[in-house]
Amino acid sequence: MKLANIFGLMLMLAMVQVAPAETIDALLTSGELEARAVVKTPAPHYQKAPIEIIVEVGTPDRFAKGVRVRDFTVPAALVRRMTKTAFNESRRRGGDRWNFQTWRFELHAERTGPVSIPELTTFISVETETHGDVTGEVKLTVPPLEIVAPPGTEGLTSWVAANEFKVEESWEGILDTYQVGDAVTRIRKFTINGSPAMAIPASPEIELNGVQVYQAPPLVDDKEVGGKLEGLREERVVFTFKAGRSHTIPDHRIHWFNVETGKVEQIDLAGRTFKVPDAPALDATPAATQPQEKTNKLWYWALAILGLALGYWLIRWTRRASWLRILRDRIETTRRKRRARADFMNAAGQQDSRRCLELLYQRVSEHAEWQLSSACSHDAQLSTISAALMAHAYGDGPPPKVSELQRLWQECREPSKPQAAANALRLNPGPKQ
């Protein structure tokens, strides 16, 4: 009898040792834990407009190591983590107090049509009274999205979607009168709320007879304001008058979809006209009825003016010589490429992903609708590196390695020939007609 009792006790101990421990899935099944991923932004979901996705986990117990959601990417869309840490709150649930942790993400779809979001891998760690610390991962499914074009944008080739969009324009070098060789600078500052700066299309390029136009690389930046994304873009264009005549810089109209009102609004930027008179002709004829001494002085002045004129003509001829211009352009292009690559590698070494992303887009700024994700889509490894770079620049996650970023720099080559109507840093091009 005693032997049977000992055998029964050993059997019970063995059963206790092989009994499965409590898991996150078991807590979810028993109702002691809740976890869900939902699209918080109500339909319709508009192209380019921010769409909020939340991951919420609740428990009547306490969180041990908390909740974390792995970074994810969506083709043809920008995904950014809206906060660096989870949002904590308590609620009443059936007479009990539950603790909740919430992660928020924002998605900007570049194109219309269905969008599938991958399952969100969510790490959960809770401290239960009966089972101790329970830790595990679950896959949360996000409902599919249907992206539609905002009403009123069907006939537009360029527009942005935002909660608020502002454009400030100013000028430097404005004078009462102008001469050949004078220059004025147009400055435009764009501010977009609810969307990244890369969503702001570049101002159209301008070509004017008798005017040299230089457009400096734009300055772009994103920052958090009250938990909301705010994108900033600044453009500087220098107009140098090379010929005397009336020069008119055309008007410019910008369209944008107001997410809050559901309507398309427009911003009109007035053009400007600059009147530049012809350069006055120089009269170097000496007086014929002057004393010999004065006549000699006039000849000296005439020779000096003639020498200046010849020197001026020689300089202009040298600048207009095609072979010199080509050589000078090639040297400057080589220097610019070296400086850009050095800046990129320096930013990569400092893990400055936003600067790396900006330099990549500047490198191919003459491509009207260049996309980093599309440029790397042919190579799975490059696609993963580009997605990690954008995630670190606008959300969370580790930055790519320096060697991986060097591959991106080599892959994103500058165009061999300039393209007409190029828009630098244009992330979300409008629909094709």
PDB file of C-alpha atoms in Angstrom, residues 61-360:
ATOM      1  CA  ASP A  61      -3.082  42.495 -14.399  1.00  0.00           C
ATOM      2  CA  ARG A  62       0.067  44.515 -14.788  1.00  0.00           C
ATOM      3  CA  PHE A  63       2.442  44.741 -17.696  1.00  0.00           C
ATOM      4  CA  ALA A  64       5.866  43.267 -16.976  1.00  0.00           C
ATOM      5  CA  LYS A  65       8.047  44.251 -19.940  1.00  0.00           C
ATOM      6  CA  GLY A  66       5.162  45.938 -21.704  1.00  0.00           C
ATOM      7  CA  VAL A  67       4.120  45.819 -25.354  1.00  0.00           C
ATOM      8  CA  ARG A  68       6.241  46.359 -28.477  1.00  0.00           C
ATOM      9  CA  VAL A  69       5.273  46.211 -32.139  1.00  0.00           C
ATOM     10  CA  ARG A  70       7.825  45.252 -34.774  1.00  0.00           C
ATOM     11  CA  ASP A  71       8.374  47.775 -37.581  1.00  0.00           C
ATOM     12  CA  PHE A  72       6.659  46.953 -40.868  1.00  0.00           C
ATOM     13  CA  THR A  73       6.537  48.255 -44.421  1.00  0.00           C
ATOM     14  CA  VAL A  74       3.755  48.579 -46.987  1.00  0.00           C
ATOM     15  CA  PRO A  75       4.480  48.748 -50.746  1.00  0.00           C
ATOM     16  CA  ALA A  76       3.883  52.168 -52.347  1.00  0.00           C
ATOM     17  CA  ALA A  77       3.276  53.772 -48.948  1.00  0.00           C
ATOM     18  CA  LEU A  78       5.155  55.585 -46.201  1.00  0.00           C
ATOM     19  CA  VAL A  79       4.695  54.140 -42.700  1.00  0.00           C
ATOM     20  CA  ARG A  80       5.886  56.016 -39.646  1.00  0.00           C
ATOM     21  CA  ARG A  81       5.668  55.274 -35.935  1.00  0.00           C
ATOM     22  CA  MET A  82       3.885  58.222 -34.333  1.00  0.00           C
ATOM     23  CA  THR A  83       5.379  57.792 -30.841  1.00  0.00           C
ATOM     24  CA  LYS A  84       8.623  56.503 -29.374  1.00  0.00           C
ATOM     25  CA  THR A  85       6.893  54.777 -26.433  1.00  0.00           C
ATOM     26  CA  ALA A  86       3.532  53.129 -25.838  1.00  0.00           C
ATOM     27  CA  PHE A  87       0.595  55.161 -24.517  1.00  0.00           C
ATOM     28  CA  ASN A  88      -0.627  53.887 -21.110  1.00  0.00           C
ATOM     29  CA  GLU A  89      -4.114  54.268 -19.675  1.00  0.00           C
ATOM     30  CA  SER A  90      -6.598  52.511 -17.348  1.00  0.00           C
ATOM     31  CA  ARG A  91     -10.285  51.756 -18.002  1.00  0.00           C
ATOM     32  CA  ARG A  92     -13.176  50.095 -16.224  1.00  0.00           C
ATOM     33  CA  ARG A  93     -14.155  46.730 -17.734  1.00  0.00           C
ATOM     34  CA  GLY A  94     -17.045  44.848 -16.062  1.00  0.00           C
ATOM     35  CA  GLY A  95     -16.365  46.373 -12.665  1.00  0.00           C
ATOM     36  CA  ASP A  96     -12.629  45.654 -12.884  1.00  0.00           C
ATOM     37  CA  ARG A  97      -9.849  48.071 -13.752  1.00  0.00           C
ATOM     38  CA  TRP A  98      -7.908  47.088 -16.877  1.00  0.00           C
ATOM     39  CA  ASN A  99      -4.555  48.462 -17.960  1.00  0.00           C
ATOM     40  CA  PHE A 100      -3.990  49.238 -21.640  1.00  0.00           C
ATOM     41  CA  GLN A 101      -0.921  50.008 -23.771  1.00  0.00           C
ATOM     42  CA  THR A 102      -1.376  51.481 -27.267  1.00  0.00           C
ATOM     43  CA  TRP A 103       0.989  51.954 -30.210  1.00  0.00           C
ATOM     44  CA  ARG A 104       0.060  54.326 -33.057  1.00  0.00           C
ATOM     45  CA  PHE A 105       1.243  54.258 -36.672  1.00  0.00           C
ATOM     46  CA  GLU A 106       0.503  56.547 -39.620  1.00  0.00           C
ATOM     47  CA  LEU A 107       0.320  55.407 -43.239  1.00  0.00           C
ATOM     48  CA  HIS A 108       0.417  57.576 -46.382  1.00  0.00           C
ATOM     49  CA  ALA A 109      -0.553  55.652 -49.525  1.00  0.00           C
ATOM     50  CA  GLU A 110       0.978  56.904 -52.773  1.00  0.00           C
ATOM     51  CA  ARG A 111      -1.524  55.265 -55.117  1.00  0.00           C
ATOM     52  CA  THR A 112      -5.200  54.369 -55.223  1.00  0.00           C
ATOM     53  CA  GLY A 113      -6.548  50.827 -55.010  1.00  0.00           C
ATOM     54  CA  PRO A 114      -6.478  48.029 -52.416  1.00  0.00           C
ATOM     55  CA  VAL A 115      -3.693  48.025 -49.839  1.00  0.00           C
ATOM     56  CA  SER A 116      -2.782  44.942 -47.830  1.00  0.00           C
ATOM     57  CA  ILE A 117      -0.980  45.442 -44.539  1.00  0.00           C
ATOM     58  CA  PRO A 118       1.167  42.563 -43.244  1.00  0.00           C
ATOM     59  CA  GLU A 119       0.351  40.945 -39.930  1.00  0.00           C
ATOM     60  CA  LEU A 120       1.790  42.978 -37.072  1.00  0.00           C
ATOM     61  CA  THR A 121       4.175  41.022 -34.871  1.00  0.00           C
ATOM     62  CA  THR A 122       3.432  42.172 -31.323  1.00  0.00           C
ATOM     63  CA  PHE A 123       5.519  41.291 -28.255  1.00  0.00           C
ATOM     64  CA  ILE A 124       3.491  41.136 -24.993  1.00  0.00           C
ATOM     65  CA  SER A 125       4.745  40.633 -21.442  1.00  0.00           C
ATOM     66  CA  VAL A 126       2.309  40.671 -18.488  1.00  0.00           C
ATOM     67  CA  GLU A 127       2.646  39.902 -14.794  1.00  0.00           C
ATOM     68  CA  THR A 128      -0.291  37.707 -13.714  1.00  0.00           C
ATOM     69  CA  GLU A 129      -1.283  36.803 -10.177  1.00  0.00           C
ATOM     70  CA  THR A 130      -1.765  33.082 -10.906  1.00  0.00           C
ATOM     71  CA  HIS A 131       0.870  32.335 -13.558  1.00  0.00           C
ATOM     72  CA  GLY A 132       3.600  34.870 -12.873  1.00  0.00           C
ATOM     73  CA  ASP A 133       5.250  36.602 -15.822  1.00  0.00           C
ATOM     74  CA  VAL A 134       3.828  35.483 -19.150  1.00  0.00           C
ATOM     75  CA  THR A 135       5.666  36.563 -22.292  1.00  0.00           C
ATOM     76  CA  GLY A 136       5.143  35.869 -25.980  1.00  0.00           C
ATOM     77  CA  GLU A 137       4.428  37.174 -29.465  1.00  0.00           C
ATOM     78  CA  VAL A 138       1.167  37.298 -31.389  1.00  0.00           C
ATOM     79  CA  LYS A 139       0.311  38.154 -34.990  1.00  0.00           C
ATOM     80  CA  LEU A 140      -2.388  40.822 -35.260  1.00  0.00           C
ATOM     81  CA  THR A 141      -4.321  41.248 -38.495  1.00  0.00           C
ATOM     82  CA  VAL A 142      -5.117  44.740 -39.797  1.00  0.00           C
ATOM     83  CA  PRO A 143      -8.265  45.070 -41.916  1.00  0.00           C
ATOM     84  CA  PRO A 144      -7.457  45.695 -45.611  1.00  0.00           C
ATOM     85  CA  LEU A 145      -7.688  49.247 -46.927  1.00  0.00           C
ATOM     86  CA  GLU A 146      -9.209  50.619 -50.117  1.00  0.00           C
ATOM     87  CA  ILE A 147      -7.478  53.842 -51.155  1.00  0.00           C
ATOM     88  CA  VAL A 148      -9.498  56.289 -53.265  1.00  0.00           C
ATOM     89  CA  ALA A 149      -8.631  59.608 -54.882  1.00  0.00           C
ATOM     90  CA  PRO A 150      -9.936  62.597 -52.925  1.00  0.00           C
ATOM     91  CA  PRO A 151     -12.949  64.270 -54.571  1.00  0.00           C
ATOM     92  CA  GLY A 152     -11.885  67.126 -56.805  1.00  0.00           C
ATOM     93  CA  THR A 153      -8.384  65.801 -57.577  1.00  0.00           C
ATOM     94  CA  GLU A 154      -9.343  63.694 -60.605  1.00  0.00           C
ATOM     95  CA  GLY A 155      -8.097  66.255 -63.122  1.00  0.00           C
ATOM     96  CA  LEU A 156      -5.023  67.389 -61.188  1.00  0.00           C
ATOM     97  CA  THR A 157      -1.484  66.266 -61.946  1.00  0.00           C
ATOM     98  CA  SER A 158       0.067  67.658 -58.766  1.00  0.00           C
ATOM     99  CA  TRP A 159      -1.441  68.107 -55.295  1.00  0.00           C
ATOM    100  CA  VAL A 160      -0.933  67.262 -51.625  1.00  0.00           C
ATOM    101  CA  ALA A 161      -3.252  66.028 -48.881  1.00  0.00           C
ATOM    102  CA  ALA A 162      -2.901  67.421 -45.369  1.00  0.00           C
ATOM    103  CA  ASN A 163      -4.722  68.789 -42.359  1.00  0.00           C
ATOM    104  CA  GLU A 164      -3.190  72.187 -43.113  1.00  0.00           C
ATOM    105  CA  PHE A 165      -0.922  73.499 -45.870  1.00  0.00           C
ATOM    106  CA  LYS A 166       0.722  76.941 -46.033  1.00  0.00           C
ATOM    107  CA  VAL A 167       3.085  78.630 -48.464  1.00  0.00           C
ATOM    108  CA  GLU A 168       5.052  81.807 -47.694  1.00  0.00           C
ATOM    109  CA  GLU A 169       6.829  83.622 -50.531  1.00  0.00           C
ATOM    110  CA  SER A 170       9.361  86.432 -50.197  1.00  0.00           C
ATOM    111  CA  TRP A 171      11.954  88.157 -52.400  1.00  0.00           C
ATOM    112  CA  GLU A 172      15.502  89.375 -51.861  1.00  0.00           C
ATOM    113  CA  GLY A 173      17.351  91.941 -53.979  1.00  0.00           C
ATOM    114  CA  ILE A 174      14.279  93.988 -54.959  1.00  0.00           C
ATOM    115  CA  LEU A 175      15.342  97.419 -56.385  1.00  0.00           C
ATOM    116  CA  ASP A 176      13.613 100.465 -57.825  1.00  0.00           C
ATOM    117  CA  THR A 177      15.562 100.123 -61.081  1.00  0.00           C
ATOM    118  CA  TYR A 178      17.587  97.240 -62.517  1.00  0.00           C
ATOM    119  CA  GLN A 179      20.581  96.898 -64.774  1.00  0.00           C
ATOM    120  CA  VAL A 180      21.961  93.998 -66.770  1.00  0.00           C
ATOM    121  CA  GLY A 181      23.782  91.738 -64.305  1.00  0.00           C
ATOM    122  CA  ASP A 182      21.473  92.416 -61.354  1.00  0.00           C
ATOM    123  CA  ALA A 183      19.837  89.430 -59.607  1.00  0.00           C
ATOM    124  CA  VAL A 184      16.780  88.799 -57.437  1.00  0.00           C
ATOM    125  CA  THR A 185      16.058  85.751 -55.256  1.00  0.00           C
ATOM    126  CA  ARG A 186      12.655  84.128 -54.738  1.00  0.00           C
ATOM    127  CA  ILE A 187      12.189  82.255 -51.448  1.00  0.00           C
ATOM    128  CA  ARG A 188       9.287  79.881 -50.831  1.00  0.00           C
ATOM    129  CA  LYS A 189       8.619  78.198 -47.486  1.00  0.00           C
ATOM    130  CA  PHE A 190       6.117  75.317 -47.408  1.00  0.00           C
ATOM    131  CA  THR A 191       4.569  73.990 -44.177  1.00  0.00           C
ATOM    132  CA  ILE A 192       2.423  70.841 -44.239  1.00  0.00           C
ATOM    133  CA  ASN A 193       0.646  69.365 -41.204  1.00  0.00           C
ATOM    134  CA  GLY A 194      -0.157  65.669 -41.060  1.00  0.00           C
ATOM    135  CA  SER A 195       2.161  64.660 -43.930  1.00  0.00           C
ATOM    136  CA  PRO A 196       5.952  64.468 -44.431  1.00  0.00           C
ATOM    137  CA  ALA A 197       7.918  67.172 -46.242  1.00  0.00           C
ATOM    138  CA  MET A 198       8.728  64.735 -49.042  1.00  0.00           C
ATOM    139  CA  ALA A 199       5.032  64.849 -50.029  1.00  0.00           C
ATOM    140  CA  ILE A 200       5.378  68.503 -51.061  1.00  0.00           C
ATOM    141  CA  PRO A 201       5.920  68.771 -54.844  1.00  0.00           C
ATOM    142  CA  ALA A 202       8.690  71.004 -56.114  1.00  0.00           C
ATOM    143  CA  SER A 203       7.800  74.301 -57.769  1.00  0.00           C
ATOM    144  CA  PRO A 204       7.867  74.097 -61.580  1.00  0.00           C
ATOM    145  CA  GLU A 205      11.107  75.038 -63.276  1.00  0.00           C
ATOM    146  CA  ILE A 206      11.188  78.377 -65.104  1.00  0.00           C
ATOM    147  CA  GLU A 207      12.992  79.246 -68.354  1.00  0.00           C
ATOM    148  CA  LEU A 208      13.114  82.890 -69.484  1.00  0.00           C
ATOM    149  CA  ASN A 209      14.944  84.424 -72.429  1.00  0.00           C
ATOM    150  CA  GLY A 210      17.608  86.789 -71.207  1.00  0.00           C
ATOM    151  CA  VAL A 211      17.477  85.473 -67.620  1.00  0.00           C
ATOM    152  CA  GLN A 212      19.801  82.957 -65.994  1.00  0.00           C
ATOM    153  CA  VAL A 213      17.850  80.834 -63.483  1.00  0.00           C
ATOM    154  CA  TYR A 214      19.603  78.947 -60.681  1.00  0.00           C
ATOM    155  CA  GLN A 215      17.546  76.777 -58.308  1.00  0.00           C
ATOM    156  CA  ALA A 216      19.392  75.812 -55.139  1.00  0.00           C
ATOM    157  CA  PRO A 217      18.833  72.336 -53.630  1.00  0.00           C
ATOM    158  CA  PRO A 218      15.719  72.491 -51.428  1.00  0.00           C
ATOM    159  CA  LEU A 219      15.915  72.207 -47.644  1.00  0.00           C
ATOM    160  CA  VAL A 220      13.479  69.640 -46.206  1.00  0.00           C
ATOM    161  CA  ASP A 221      12.805  68.663 -42.602  1.00  0.00           C
ATOM    162  CA  ASP A 222      10.157  66.876 -40.518  1.00  0.00           C
ATOM    163  CA  LYS A 223       9.382  67.466 -36.857  1.00  0.00           C
ATOM    164  CA  GLU A 224       6.802  66.564 -34.220  1.00  0.00           C
ATOM    165  CA  VAL A 225       4.437  69.307 -33.102  1.00  0.00           C
ATOM    166  CA  GLY A 226       1.979  68.250 -30.404  1.00  0.00           C
ATOM    167  CA  GLY A 227       2.265  64.594 -31.441  1.00  0.00           C
ATOM    168  CA  LYS A 228       1.503  65.484 -35.070  1.00  0.00           C
ATOM    169  CA  LEU A 229       3.875  65.379 -38.019  1.00  0.00           C
ATOM    170  CA  GLU A 230       4.861  68.718 -39.583  1.00  0.00           C
ATOM    171  CA  GLY A 231       6.874  68.852 -42.803  1.00  0.00           C
ATOM    172  CA  LEU A 232       8.960  71.883 -43.841  1.00  0.00           C
ATOM    173  CA  ARG A 233      10.409  72.654 -47.284  1.00  0.00           C
ATOM    174  CA  GLU A 234      12.319  75.766 -48.383  1.00  0.00           C
ATOM    175  CA  GLU A 235      13.177  76.673 -51.977  1.00  0.00           C
ATOM    176  CA  ARG A 236      15.510  79.411 -53.244  1.00  0.00           C
ATOM    177  CA  VAL A 237      15.635  80.460 -56.901  1.00  0.00           C
ATOM    178  CA  VAL A 238      18.038  83.145 -58.181  1.00  0.00           C
ATOM    179  CA  PHE A 239      17.105  85.109 -61.333  1.00  0.00           C
ATOM    180  CA  THR A 240      20.035  86.966 -62.958  1.00  0.00           C
ATOM    181  CA  PHE A 241      19.163  89.424 -65.744  1.00  0.00           C
ATOM    182  CA  LYS A 242      21.404  88.938 -68.774  1.00  0.00           C
ATOM    183  CA  ALA A 243      19.583  91.136 -71.294  1.00  0.00           C
ATOM    184  CA  GLY A 244      17.687  94.410 -71.212  1.00  0.00           C
ATOM    185  CA  ARG A 245      13.937  93.917 -71.664  1.00  0.00           C
ATOM    186  CA  SER A 246      10.788  93.232 -69.615  1.00  0.00           C
ATOM    187  CA  HIS A 247      11.063  89.889 -67.801  1.00  0.00           C
ATOM    188  CA  THR A 248       7.904  88.305 -66.338  1.00  0.00           C
ATOM    189  CA  ILE A 249       8.004  85.436 -63.846  1.00  0.00           C
ATOM    190  CA  PRO A 250       4.654  83.616 -64.293  1.00  0.00           C
ATOM    191  CA  ASP A 251       1.923  83.062 -61.732  1.00  0.00           C
ATOM    192  CA  HIS A 252       1.768  79.708 -59.927  1.00  0.00           C
ATOM    193  CA  ARG A 253      -1.289  77.906 -58.509  1.00  0.00           C
ATOM    194  CA  ILE A 254      -0.926  75.105 -55.951  1.00  0.00           C
ATOM    195  CA  HIS A 255      -3.763  72.670 -55.183  1.00  0.00           C
ATOM    196  CA  TRP A 256      -4.121  70.756 -51.932  1.00  0.00           C
ATOM    197  CA  PHE A 257      -6.801  68.523 -50.419  1.00  0.00           C
ATOM    198  CA  ASN A 258      -7.954  69.623 -46.973  1.00  0.00           C
ATOM    199  CA  VAL A 259      -8.478  66.394 -45.022  1.00  0.00           C
ATOM    200  CA  GLU A 260     -10.529  68.127 -42.330  1.00  0.00           C
ATOM    201  CA  THR A 261     -13.017  69.785 -44.720  1.00  0.00           C
ATOM    202  CA  GLY A 262     -12.882  67.170 -47.490  1.00  0.00           C
ATOM    203  CA  LYS A 263     -12.418  69.845 -50.158  1.00  0.00           C
ATOM    204  CA  VAL A 264      -9.714  70.837 -52.604  1.00  0.00           C
ATOM    205  CA  GLU A 265      -8.263  74.268 -51.901  1.00  0.00           C
ATOM    206  CA  GLN A 266      -5.828  76.356 -53.889  1.00  0.00           C
ATOM    207  CA  ILE A 267      -3.011  78.766 -53.156  1.00  0.00           C
ATOM    208  CA  ASP A 268      -2.270  81.423 -55.798  1.00  0.00           C
ATOM    209  CA  LEU A 269       1.223  82.899 -55.955  1.00  0.00           C
ATOM    210  CA  ALA A 270       1.382  86.041 -58.060  1.00  0.00           C
ATOM    211  CA  GLY A 271       4.114  86.480 -60.640  1.00  0.00           C
ATOM    212  CA  ARG A 272       6.366  89.518 -60.974  1.00  0.00           C
ATOM    213  CA  THR A 273       7.589  91.663 -63.855  1.00  0.00           C
ATOM    214  CA  PHE A 274      11.055  93.219 -63.877  1.00  0.00           C
ATOM    215  CA  LYS A 275      11.959  95.913 -66.420  1.00  0.00           C
ATOM    216  CA  VAL A 276      15.641  96.039 -67.278  1.00  0.00           C
ATOM    217  CA  PRO A 277      16.831  98.761 -69.717  1.00  0.00           C
ATOM    218  CA  ASP A 278      19.480  98.067 -72.336  1.00  0.00           C
ATOM    219  CA  ALA A 279      23.047  98.785 -71.342  1.00  0.00           C
ATOM    220  CA  PRO A 280      24.052 102.340 -72.497  1.00  0.00           C
ATOM    221  CA  ALA A 281      26.488 102.606 -75.417  1.00  0.00           C
ATOM    222  CA  LEU A 282      29.944 103.941 -74.641  1.00  0.00           C
ATOM    223  CA  ASP A 283      31.188 106.981 -76.648  1.00  0.00           C
ATOM    224  CA  ALA A 284      34.978 106.957 -76.788  1.00  0.00           C
ATOM    225  CA  THR A 285      35.434 109.596 -79.533  1.00  0.00           C
ATOM    226  CA  PRO A 286      37.898 112.313 -78.417  1.00  0.00           C
ATOM    227  CA  ALA A 287      37.248 115.966 -79.102  1.00  0.00           C
ATOM    228  CA  ALA A 288      38.971 117.165 -82.312  1.00  0.00           C
ATOM    229  CA  THR A 289      39.556 120.789 -81.266  1.00  0.00           C
ATOM    230  CA  GLN A 290      41.549 120.431 -78.078  1.00  0.00           C
ATOM    231  CA  PRO A 291      45.098 121.498 -77.290  1.00  0.00           C
ATOM    232  CA  GLN A 292      47.834 118.890 -77.820  1.00  0.00           C
ATOM    233  CA  GLU A 293      48.139 118.052 -74.131  1.00  0.00           C
ATOM    234  CA  LYS A 294      44.431 117.517 -73.693  1.00  0.00           C
ATOM    235  CA  THR A 295      44.335 115.585 -76.951  1.00  0.00           C
ATOM    236  CA  ASN A 296      47.017 113.181 -75.701  1.00  0.00           C
ATOM    237  CA  LYS A 297      45.120 112.628 -72.464  1.00  0.00           C
ATOM    238  CA  LEU A 298      41.966 111.871 -74.404  1.00  0.00           C
ATOM    239  CA  TRP A 299      43.880 109.353 -76.486  1.00  0.00           C
ATOM    240  CA  TYR A 300      45.115 107.683 -73.315  1.00  0.00           C
ATOM    241  CA  TRP A 301      41.537 107.459 -72.038  1.00  0.00           C
ATOM    242  CA  ALA A 302      40.376 106.157 -75.387  1.00  0.00           C
ATOM    243  CA  LEU A 303      43.067 103.462 -75.396  1.00  0.00           C
ATOM    244  CA  ALA A 304      42.235 102.500 -71.806  1.00  0.00           C
ATOM    245  CA  ILE A 305      38.520 102.215 -72.620  1.00  0.00           C
ATOM    246  CA  LEU A 306      39.337 100.246 -75.757  1.00  0.00           C
ATOM    247  CA  GLY A 307      41.524  97.878 -73.717  1.00  0.00           C
ATOM    248  CA  LEU A 308      38.740  97.394 -71.177  1.00  0.00           C
ATOM    249  CA  ALA A 309      36.258  96.740 -73.944  1.00  0.00           C
ATOM    250  CA  LEU A 310      38.572  94.210 -75.574  1.00  0.00           C
ATOM    251  CA  GLY A 311      39.185  92.515 -72.224  1.00  0.00           C
ATOM    252  CA  TYR A 312      35.447  92.413 -71.524  1.00  0.00           C
ATOM    253  CA  TRP A 313      34.814  90.979 -74.994  1.00  0.00           C
ATOM    254  CA  LEU A 314      37.539  88.382 -74.521  1.00  0.00           C
ATOM    255  CA  ILE A 315      36.114  87.276 -71.171  1.00  0.00           C
ATOM    256  CA  ARG A 316      32.612  86.956 -72.610  1.00  0.00           C
ATOM    257  CA  TRP A 317      33.950  85.065 -75.636  1.00  0.00           C
ATOM    258  CA  THR A 318      35.840  82.710 -73.344  1.00  0.00           C
ATOM    259  CA  ARG A 319      32.724  82.069 -71.255  1.00  0.00           C
ATOM    260  CA  ARG A 320      30.667  81.429 -74.378  1.00  0.00           C
ATOM    261  CA  ALA A 321      33.194  79.031 -75.881  1.00  0.00           C
ATOM    262  CA  SER A 322      31.435  75.676 -75.889  1.00  0.00           C
ATOM    263  CA  TRP A 323      34.502  73.549 -75.144  1.00  0.00           C
ATOM    264  CA  LEU A 324      35.438  75.663 -72.128  1.00  0.00           C
ATOM    265  CA  ARG A 325      31.885  75.584 -70.851  1.00  0.00           C
ATOM    266  CA  ILE A 326      31.714  71.816 -71.247  1.00  0.00           C
ATOM    267  CA  LEU A 327      35.054  71.380 -69.457  1.00  0.00           C
ATOM    268  CA  ARG A 328      34.005  73.702 -66.661  1.00  0.00           C
ATOM    269  CA  ASP A 329      30.654  71.897 -66.258  1.00  0.00           C
ATOM    270  CA  ARG A 330      32.363  68.507 -66.136  1.00  0.00           C
ATOM    271  CA  ILE A 331      34.809  69.649 -63.475  1.00  0.00           C
ATOM    272  CA  GLU A 332      31.999  71.150 -61.386  1.00  0.00           C
ATOM    273  CA  THR A 333      29.868  68.004 -61.803  1.00  0.00           C
ATOM    274  CA  THR A 334      32.751  65.814 -60.635  1.00  0.00           C
ATOM    275  CA  ARG A 335      33.335  68.020 -57.588  1.00  0.00           C
ATOM    276  CA  ARG A 336      29.613  68.033 -56.768  1.00  0.00           C
ATOM    277  CA  LYS A 337      29.411  64.244 -56.955  1.00  0.00           C
ATOM    278  CA  ARG A 338      32.435  63.855 -54.679  1.00  0.00           C
ATOM    279  CA  ARG A 339      31.022  66.296 -52.139  1.00  0.00           C
ATOM    280  CA  ALA A 340      27.597  64.593 -52.218  1.00  0.00           C
ATOM    281  CA  ARG A 341      29.116  61.137 -51.710  1.00  0.00           C
ATOM    282  CA  ALA A 342      31.305  62.383 -48.852  1.00  0.00           C
ATOM    283  CA  ASP A 343      28.269  64.013 -47.178  1.00  0.00           C
ATOM    284  CA  PHE A 344      26.270  60.790 -47.625  1.00  0.00           C
ATOM    285  CA  MET A 345      28.948  58.545 -46.126  1.00  0.00           C
ATOM    286  CA  ASN A 346      29.448  61.000 -43.243  1.00  0.00           C
ATOM    287  CA  ALA A 347      25.681  60.940 -42.554  1.00  0.00           C
ATOM    288  CA  ALA A 348      25.687  57.129 -42.789  1.00  0.00           C
ATOM    289  CA  GLY A 349      28.522  56.895 -40.275  1.00  0.00           C
ATOM    290  CA  GLN A 350      26.600  59.157 -37.882  1.00  0.00           C
ATOM    291  CA  GLN A 351      23.391  57.099 -38.407  1.00  0.00           C
ATOM    292  CA  ASP A 352      21.641  60.226 -39.667  1.00  0.00           C
ATOM    293  CA  SER A 353      19.005  58.441 -41.772  1.00  0.00           C
ATOM    294  CA  ARG A 354      17.027  61.587 -42.563  1.00  0.00           C
ATOM    295  CA  ARG A 355      20.118  63.252 -44.076  1.00  0.00           C
ATOM    296  CA  CYS A 356      20.913  60.057 -46.040  1.00  0.00           C
ATOM    297  CA  LEU A 357      17.363  59.974 -47.416  1.00  0.00           C
ATOM    298  CA  GLU A 358      17.535  63.661 -48.372  1.00  0.00           C
ATOM    299  CA  LEU A 359      20.877  63.199 -50.186  1.00  0.00           C
ATOM    300  CA  LEU A 360      19.530  60.181 -52.090  1.00  0.00           C
TER     301      LEU A 360
END
